[in-house]
Coordinates of C-alpha atoms in Angstrom, one line a residue:
M502 CA 54.5 36.5 -55.8
I503 CA 54.7 40.2 -55.1
T504 CA 52.3 42.1 -57.1
N505 CA 49.5 40.0 -58.6
T506 CA 46.3 39.5 -56.7
G507 CA 45.4 36.1 -58.0
S508 CA 48.3 33.7 -57.5
R509 CA 46.1 31.0 -58.6
R510 CA 42.7 30.2 -59.5
L511 CA 39.4 31.7 -60.7
A512 CA 37.7 30.9 -57.4
V513 CA 37.9 34.5 -56.1
T514 CA 35.1 35.4 -58.6
A515 CA 32.8 32.7 -57.2
V516 CA 31.2 34.5 -54.3
G517 CA 27.8 34.1 -55.9
L518 CA 28.2 30.3 -55.7
G519 CA 28.2 30.2 -52.0
L520 CA 31.9 30.8 -51.5
I521 CA 33.2 33.6 -49.4
A522 CA 36.4 35.5 -50.0
L523 CA 36.8 37.1 -46.6
P524 CA 37.7 40.8 -46.5
A525 CA 41.2 41.9 -45.7
L526 CA 41.9 43.4 -42.4
S527 CA 43.9 46.4 -41.7
A528 CA 47.4 45.5 -40.6
C529 CA 47.6 44.8 -36.9
S530 CA 49.5 42.7 -34.5
S531 CA 48.3 39.3 -33.4
S532 CA 47.5 40.6 -29.9
E533 CA 45.5 43.4 -31.4
A534 CA 43.6 41.1 -33.8
S535 CA 43.2 38.2 -31.5
G536 CA 43.3 39.7 -28.1
S537 CA 45.2 38.2 -25.2
G538 CA 44.5 35.5 -22.7
E539 CA 41.3 33.6 -23.6
S540 CA 40.6 35.3 -26.9
K541 CA 37.9 33.8 -29.0
T542 CA 39.2 35.3 -32.2
V543 CA 41.8 33.5 -34.3
T544 CA 43.5 35.4 -37.2
L545 CA 44.5 33.6 -40.4
V546 CA 47.1 35.4 -42.5
S547 CA 47.1 34.4 -46.2
H548 CA 47.5 35.4 -49.8
D549 CA 44.7 37.1 -51.7
S550 CA 43.4 33.9 -53.2
F551 CA 42.3 32.3 -50.0
V552 CA 38.6 31.3 -50.3
V553 CA 36.4 29.1 -48.2
S554 CA 32.7 28.2 -48.4
K555 CA 30.7 30.3 -45.9
S556 CA 29.0 27.2 -44.5
V557 CA 32.3 25.5 -43.8
L558 CA 33.7 28.6 -42.0
K559 CA 30.5 28.8 -39.9
D560 CA 30.8 25.1 -39.0
F561 CA 34.3 25.7 -37.6
E562 CA 33.2 28.7 -35.6
K563 CA 30.3 26.8 -34.2
Q564 CA 32.3 23.7 -33.3
S565 CA 35.3 25.6 -31.9
G566 CA 33.8 28.7 -30.4
Y567 CA 36.4 30.8 -32.2
K568 CA 35.6 33.6 -34.7
V569 CA 37.9 33.6 -37.7
R570 CA 39.4 36.8 -39.1
V571 CA 41.3 36.6 -42.3
L572 CA 44.1 39.0 -43.2
K573 CA 44.8 38.9 -46.9
D574 CA 48.3 40.2 -47.5
G575 CA 48.8 40.3 -51.3
D576 CA 50.2 37.6 -53.4
A577 CA 52.0 34.6 -51.8
G578 CA 55.5 35.9 -52.1
Q579 CA 54.5 39.3 -50.7
A580 CA 52.6 37.7 -47.9
V581 CA 55.5 35.3 -46.9
N582 CA 58.0 38.1 -47.0
K583 CA 55.9 40.4 -44.8
A584 CA 55.2 37.6 -42.4
I585 CA 59.0 37.0 -42.0
L586 CA 59.6 40.7 -41.4
T587 CA 56.9 40.8 -38.7
K588 CA 57.6 37.4 -37.2
D589 CA 58.4 38.8 -33.7
N590 CA 55.1 40.7 -33.7
P591 CA 53.0 38.7 -36.0
Q592 CA 49.9 40.0 -37.7
G593 CA 48.0 36.8 -36.9
D594 CA 48.1 33.3 -35.5
V595 CA 48.2 31.0 -38.5
F596 CA 49.8 31.6 -41.9
F597 CA 48.4 29.7 -44.9
G598 CA 49.8 29.8 -48.5
V599 CA 53.5 29.3 -48.3
D600 CA 54.3 26.7 -51.0
N601 CA 57.3 24.5 -51.7
T602 CA 59.0 27.1 -53.9
L603 CA 59.3 29.4 -50.9
L604 CA 59.0 27.1 -47.9
S605 CA 62.7 27.0 -47.0
R606 CA 62.8 30.7 -46.7
A607 CA 60.0 30.7 -44.2
L608 CA 61.5 27.8 -42.2
D609 CA 65.0 29.2 -42.2
N610 CA 63.7 32.5 -40.8
G611 CA 61.8 30.9 -38.0
L612 CA 58.4 31.9 -39.2
F613 CA 56.6 28.9 -37.5
Q614 CA 56.5 27.2 -34.2
P615 CA 56.1 23.4 -34.0
Y616 CA 52.6 21.9 -33.9
E617 CA 51.4 18.5 -35.2
A618 CA 47.9 19.1 -36.4
K619 CA 45.2 16.5 -35.7
G620 CA 44.8 14.4 -38.9
A621 CA 48.4 14.8 -39.9
D622 CA 48.6 11.0 -40.0
L623 CA 45.9 11.1 -42.8
V624 CA 48.0 13.3 -45.1
L625 CA 49.1 11.4 -48.2
P626 CA 52.7 10.2 -47.7
E627 CA 54.1 12.1 -50.6
Y628 CA 53.2 15.5 -49.0
R629 CA 54.5 14.8 -45.5
I630 CA 57.6 16.9 -44.7
D631 CA 59.4 18.3 -41.7
Q632 CA 58.3 15.2 -39.7
D633 CA 60.8 15.7 -36.9
K634 CA 59.6 19.3 -36.1
H635 CA 56.1 19.6 -37.5
R636 CA 56.5 23.3 -38.2
V637 CA 54.2 23.2 -41.2
T638 CA 51.1 21.3 -42.2
P639 CA 50.4 20.3 -45.9
I640 CA 47.0 21.6 -47.0
D641 CA 46.7 21.3 -50.8
S642 CA 48.5 20.6 -54.0
G643 CA 48.3 21.7 -57.6
D644 CA 50.2 21.6 -60.8
I645 CA 51.6 24.8 -62.5
C646 CA 51.4 24.1 -66.2
V647 CA 51.1 25.9 -69.5
N648 CA 47.5 26.3 -70.6
Y649 CA 46.4 26.7 -74.2
D650 CA 43.5 28.3 -76.0
K651 CA 41.8 25.4 -78.0
A652 CA 40.0 27.8 -80.4
Y653 CA 43.2 29.5 -81.4
F654 CA 45.0 26.3 -82.3
S655 CA 42.0 24.9 -84.1
E656 CA 41.5 28.0 -86.2
H657 CA 45.2 28.1 -87.1
K658 CA 45.4 24.4 -87.7
L659 CA 48.3 24.2 -85.3
K660 CA 48.9 21.4 -82.8
P661 CA 49.1 22.7 -79.3
P662 CA 52.5 22.4 -77.6
Q663 CA 52.8 19.6 -75.0
S664 CA 56.3 19.9 -73.7
F665 CA 59.0 22.4 -72.6
D666 CA 60.8 21.8 -75.9
D667 CA 57.8 22.6 -77.9
L668 CA 57.4 26.1 -76.5
A669 CA 60.8 27.1 -78.0
E670 CA 59.8 26.0 -81.5
P671 CA 59.3 28.7 -84.2
A672 CA 55.7 27.6 -84.6
Y673 CA 54.9 29.0 -81.2
K674 CA 56.8 32.3 -81.6
N675 CA 55.2 35.3 -79.7
L676 CA 52.4 33.0 -78.3
L677 CA 53.4 32.4 -74.7
V678 CA 52.9 34.7 -71.7
T679 CA 54.4 33.8 -68.3
E680 CA 54.7 35.5 -64.9
N681 CA 57.8 37.1 -63.5
A682 CA 59.7 34.4 -61.6
A683 CA 60.8 37.1 -59.1
T684 CA 57.3 38.3 -58.3
S685 CA 54.9 35.4 -58.9
S686 CA 54.6 31.9 -57.6
P687 CA 53.4 30.4 -60.9
G688 CA 56.3 32.2 -62.6
L689 CA 58.7 30.8 -60.1
G690 CA 57.2 27.4 -60.4
F691 CA 57.6 27.4 -64.2
L692 CA 61.2 28.4 -63.8
L693 CA 61.8 25.6 -61.3
G694 CA 60.1 23.2 -63.6
S695 CA 62.5 24.1 -66.4
A696 CA 65.4 23.8 -64.0
A697 CA 64.2 20.3 -62.9
H698 CA 63.7 19.3 -66.6
Y699 CA 67.0 20.6 -68.1
G700 CA 69.2 20.6 -65.0
D701 CA 71.7 23.1 -63.7
K702 CA 73.6 23.4 -67.0
G703 CA 70.6 23.5 -69.3
W704 CA 67.9 25.7 -68.0
E705 CA 69.6 29.0 -68.9
D706 CA 70.0 27.9 -72.5
Y707 CA 66.4 27.0 -72.6
W708 CA 65.3 30.4 -71.4
K709 CA 67.5 32.0 -74.0
K710 CA 65.5 30.1 -76.6
L711 CA 62.2 31.2 -75.0
K712 CA 63.3 34.8 -75.0
A713 CA 64.3 34.6 -78.7
N714 CA 61.0 33.0 -79.4
G715 CA 59.1 36.0 -78.0
V716 CA 58.0 34.9 -74.5
K717 CA 56.2 37.8 -72.8
V718 CA 56.7 38.3 -69.0
V719 CA 54.2 40.1 -66.8
D720 CA 54.2 40.7 -63.1
G721 CA 51.6 38.1 -62.0
W722 CA 49.0 35.5 -62.7
E723 CA 46.0 37.8 -62.7
Q724 CA 47.5 39.9 -65.5
A725 CA 48.8 36.9 -67.4
Y726 CA 45.6 34.8 -67.3
N727 CA 42.8 37.4 -67.3
E728 CA 44.4 40.1 -69.5
E729 CA 46.9 38.5 -71.8
F730 CA 45.6 34.9 -72.3
S731 CA 43.1 34.7 -75.2
G732 CA 41.5 31.4 -73.8
S733 CA 40.2 32.7 -70.5
A734 CA 36.9 34.5 -70.0
G735 CA 38.7 37.6 -68.9
G736 CA 41.1 37.4 -71.7
K737 CA 38.3 37.2 -74.3
K738 CA 36.8 40.4 -72.9
A739 CA 40.2 42.1 -72.9
K740 CA 40.8 40.9 -76.5
A741 CA 44.0 39.2 -75.4
D742 CA 46.3 37.9 -78.1
R743 CA 48.5 35.2 -76.3
P744 CA 47.0 31.7 -76.7
L745 CA 49.6 30.2 -74.2
V746 CA 49.9 31.0 -70.6
V747 CA 51.5 29.7 -67.4
S748 CA 48.7 28.8 -65.1
Y749 CA 47.4 25.6 -63.4
A750 CA 46.1 22.2 -64.5
S751 CA 42.9 23.1 -62.6
S752 CA 42.3 26.2 -64.7
P753 CA 40.3 24.4 -67.4
P754 CA 37.6 23.1 -65.0
A755 CA 37.2 26.6 -63.6
E756 CA 36.5 27.9 -67.1
V757 CA 33.7 25.4 -67.3
I758 CA 32.2 25.7 -63.9
Y759 CA 32.0 29.5 -63.9
A760 CA 30.8 29.8 -67.5
D761 CA 27.2 30.8 -68.3
P762 CA 26.1 28.9 -70.1
K763 CA 28.4 26.1 -69.3
P764 CA 30.2 24.6 -72.4
S765 CA 30.2 20.9 -73.0
T766 CA 34.0 20.9 -73.1
A767 CA 36.6 23.1 -71.5
P768 CA 37.7 25.9 -73.8
T769 CA 41.3 25.6 -72.6
G770 CA 43.7 22.7 -72.4
V771 CA 46.9 21.8 -70.5
A772 CA 50.3 21.1 -72.0
T773 CA 51.0 18.2 -69.7
G774 CA 54.7 18.0 -70.3
T775 CA 55.2 21.5 -68.8
C776 CA 53.9 20.9 -65.3
F777 CA 55.6 21.5 -61.9
R778 CA 54.0 20.2 -58.7
Q779 CA 53.2 22.9 -56.1
V780 CA 52.2 22.1 -52.5
E781 CA 50.9 24.7 -50.1
Y782 CA 51.3 24.6 -46.3
A783 CA 50.0 26.3 -43.2
G784 CA 51.7 26.8 -39.9
L785 CA 51.3 28.2 -36.4
L786 CA 53.1 31.6 -36.4
S787 CA 55.9 32.1 -33.9
H788 CA 54.7 34.4 -31.1
A789 CA 51.1 33.9 -32.1
G790 CA 48.8 35.8 -29.7
N791 CA 46.2 33.0 -29.8
A792 CA 48.2 29.8 -30.2
K793 CA 45.3 27.7 -28.8
G794 CA 42.9 29.0 -31.4
G795 CA 45.6 28.7 -34.1
K796 CA 46.0 25.0 -33.3
A797 CA 42.2 24.5 -33.6
L798 CA 42.2 26.2 -37.0
L799 CA 45.1 24.1 -38.3
D800 CA 43.2 20.9 -37.1
F801 CA 40.1 22.1 -39.0
M802 CA 42.1 22.8 -42.2
L803 CA 43.0 19.1 -42.2
S804 CA 39.4 18.0 -41.5
K805 CA 37.5 16.2 -44.2
E806 CA 35.0 19.0 -44.4
F807 CA 37.6 21.6 -45.2
Q808 CA 39.6 19.3 -47.5
D809 CA 36.5 18.4 -49.4
D810 CA 35.6 22.1 -49.8
M811 CA 38.9 23.2 -51.3
P812 CA 38.7 21.9 -54.9
L813 CA 35.7 24.1 -55.8
S814 CA 36.7 27.0 -53.6
M815 CA 40.4 27.5 -54.4
F816 CA 40.7 25.0 -57.3
V817 CA 43.4 22.9 -55.7
Y818 CA 43.7 19.2 -54.7
P819 CA 43.3 18.1 -51.1
V820 CA 46.1 16.3 -49.4
R821 CA 44.1 14.2 -47.0
E822 CA 43.5 10.6 -47.8
A823 CA 39.9 9.9 -49.1
A824 CA 39.0 13.5 -49.5
Q825 CA 36.5 14.1 -52.3
V826 CA 37.5 15.5 -55.7
P827 CA 34.6 16.8 -57.8
P828 CA 33.9 15.1 -61.1
E829 CA 34.7 18.3 -63.0
F830 CA 38.3 18.0 -61.9
T831 CA 38.6 14.4 -63.2
R832 CA 37.0 15.4 -66.5
Y833 CA 38.6 18.8 -67.2
G834 CA 41.7 19.1 -65.0
P835 CA 43.3 15.9 -63.7
P836 CA 46.7 16.3 -62.0
A837 CA 49.7 15.8 -64.2
K838 CA 50.8 12.1 -64.3
D839 CA 54.5 12.9 -64.2
P840 CA 55.0 16.5 -63.1
E841 CA 58.5 18.0 -62.6
T842 CA 59.5 18.1 -58.9
L843 CA 62.6 19.3 -57.0
A844 CA 63.7 18.3 -53.5
P845 CA 63.1 21.0 -50.9
A846 CA 66.9 21.1 -50.2
K847 CA 67.6 21.8 -53.9
I848 CA 65.1 24.6 -54.0
A849 CA 66.5 26.1 -50.8
A850 CA 70.1 25.9 -52.1
D851 CA 69.6 27.3 -55.6
R852 CA 66.3 29.3 -55.8
D853 CA 67.6 32.7 -55.1
Q854 CA 70.5 32.3 -57.6
W855 CA 68.2 30.9 -60.2
V856 CA 65.9 33.9 -59.9
K857 CA 68.8 36.3 -60.0
S858 CA 70.2 34.6 -63.2
W859 CA 66.7 34.4 -64.7
T860 CA 66.1 38.1 -64.1
S861 CA 69.4 39.0 -65.7
L862 CA 68.8 36.7 -68.6
V863 CA 65.2 37.3 -69.5
L864 CA 64.3 40.8 -68.3
K865 CA 67.5 42.7 -69.2

């Protein structure tokens, strides 16, 4: 994700609901941001969509004695790439927001130092990785899926698509907008989902069909969802004309929760046969200026308080056992029952070539 400011959810608009999207800091080294020695400031580097409830952040600061600064560094891909380039003189102490689509790049470049966070044994087994080195800590999960505008399909008496195959059918010509796989995490996730579904020999033919069927590609999620997608609140204001968009399974509950007045049903739905499971991680940056504070922050991010807060702040699912999920998620945005997945080693081996081939195939 390089250029879009909302790799993910609608939560960044929710400041009025008691959530705080912390201001970005000017670029500085970890030692400048955190001080040296017994610094009581810990700096979290993240993508632009990081949000936490103000009360939760204050609880950590009160309990730990550390003040948290947040450096928001663009979309996730941009933030990861910049963190790698500055790893020897990092901008902060902890990095949050590298997901399974880009994780191998971060690990291969030595972005993190080992630390097993307290509560790691309470992470659901399916999200535990790197168990021998503990360089990253799983924090949340979500499903990248095609969303559809219910009103459009009702008005046109057209059944919404439910699968990858459906999207290439003539009935859905010129209806889908997706994000650039080279610049956007949802876009990359959708590409990986198609690779998982069709295999090494089939995904390119599939994208040829999508291109012939009029798929529109934009830089990032913010533009796709809030400017091009007719089913979102932003898209309605922008008079968007694409009723299909690559977004998240958790986008429909966000449309309900932030609507005024709240509708009885979500205005958007999810094509459940198009989903790819995304997992986000945090880690203690190599050469962190305040490693002790960074470890305390990682511990807190796995605490029940922080994990319970995430669904309605960043519209993601917690990874800790017994963490609470709000009823709106169960009703409007349950996780996909059978999402596409890829082994981390497969993503690491093929991601860059897939993106290169995708770019040549779809954008040229």
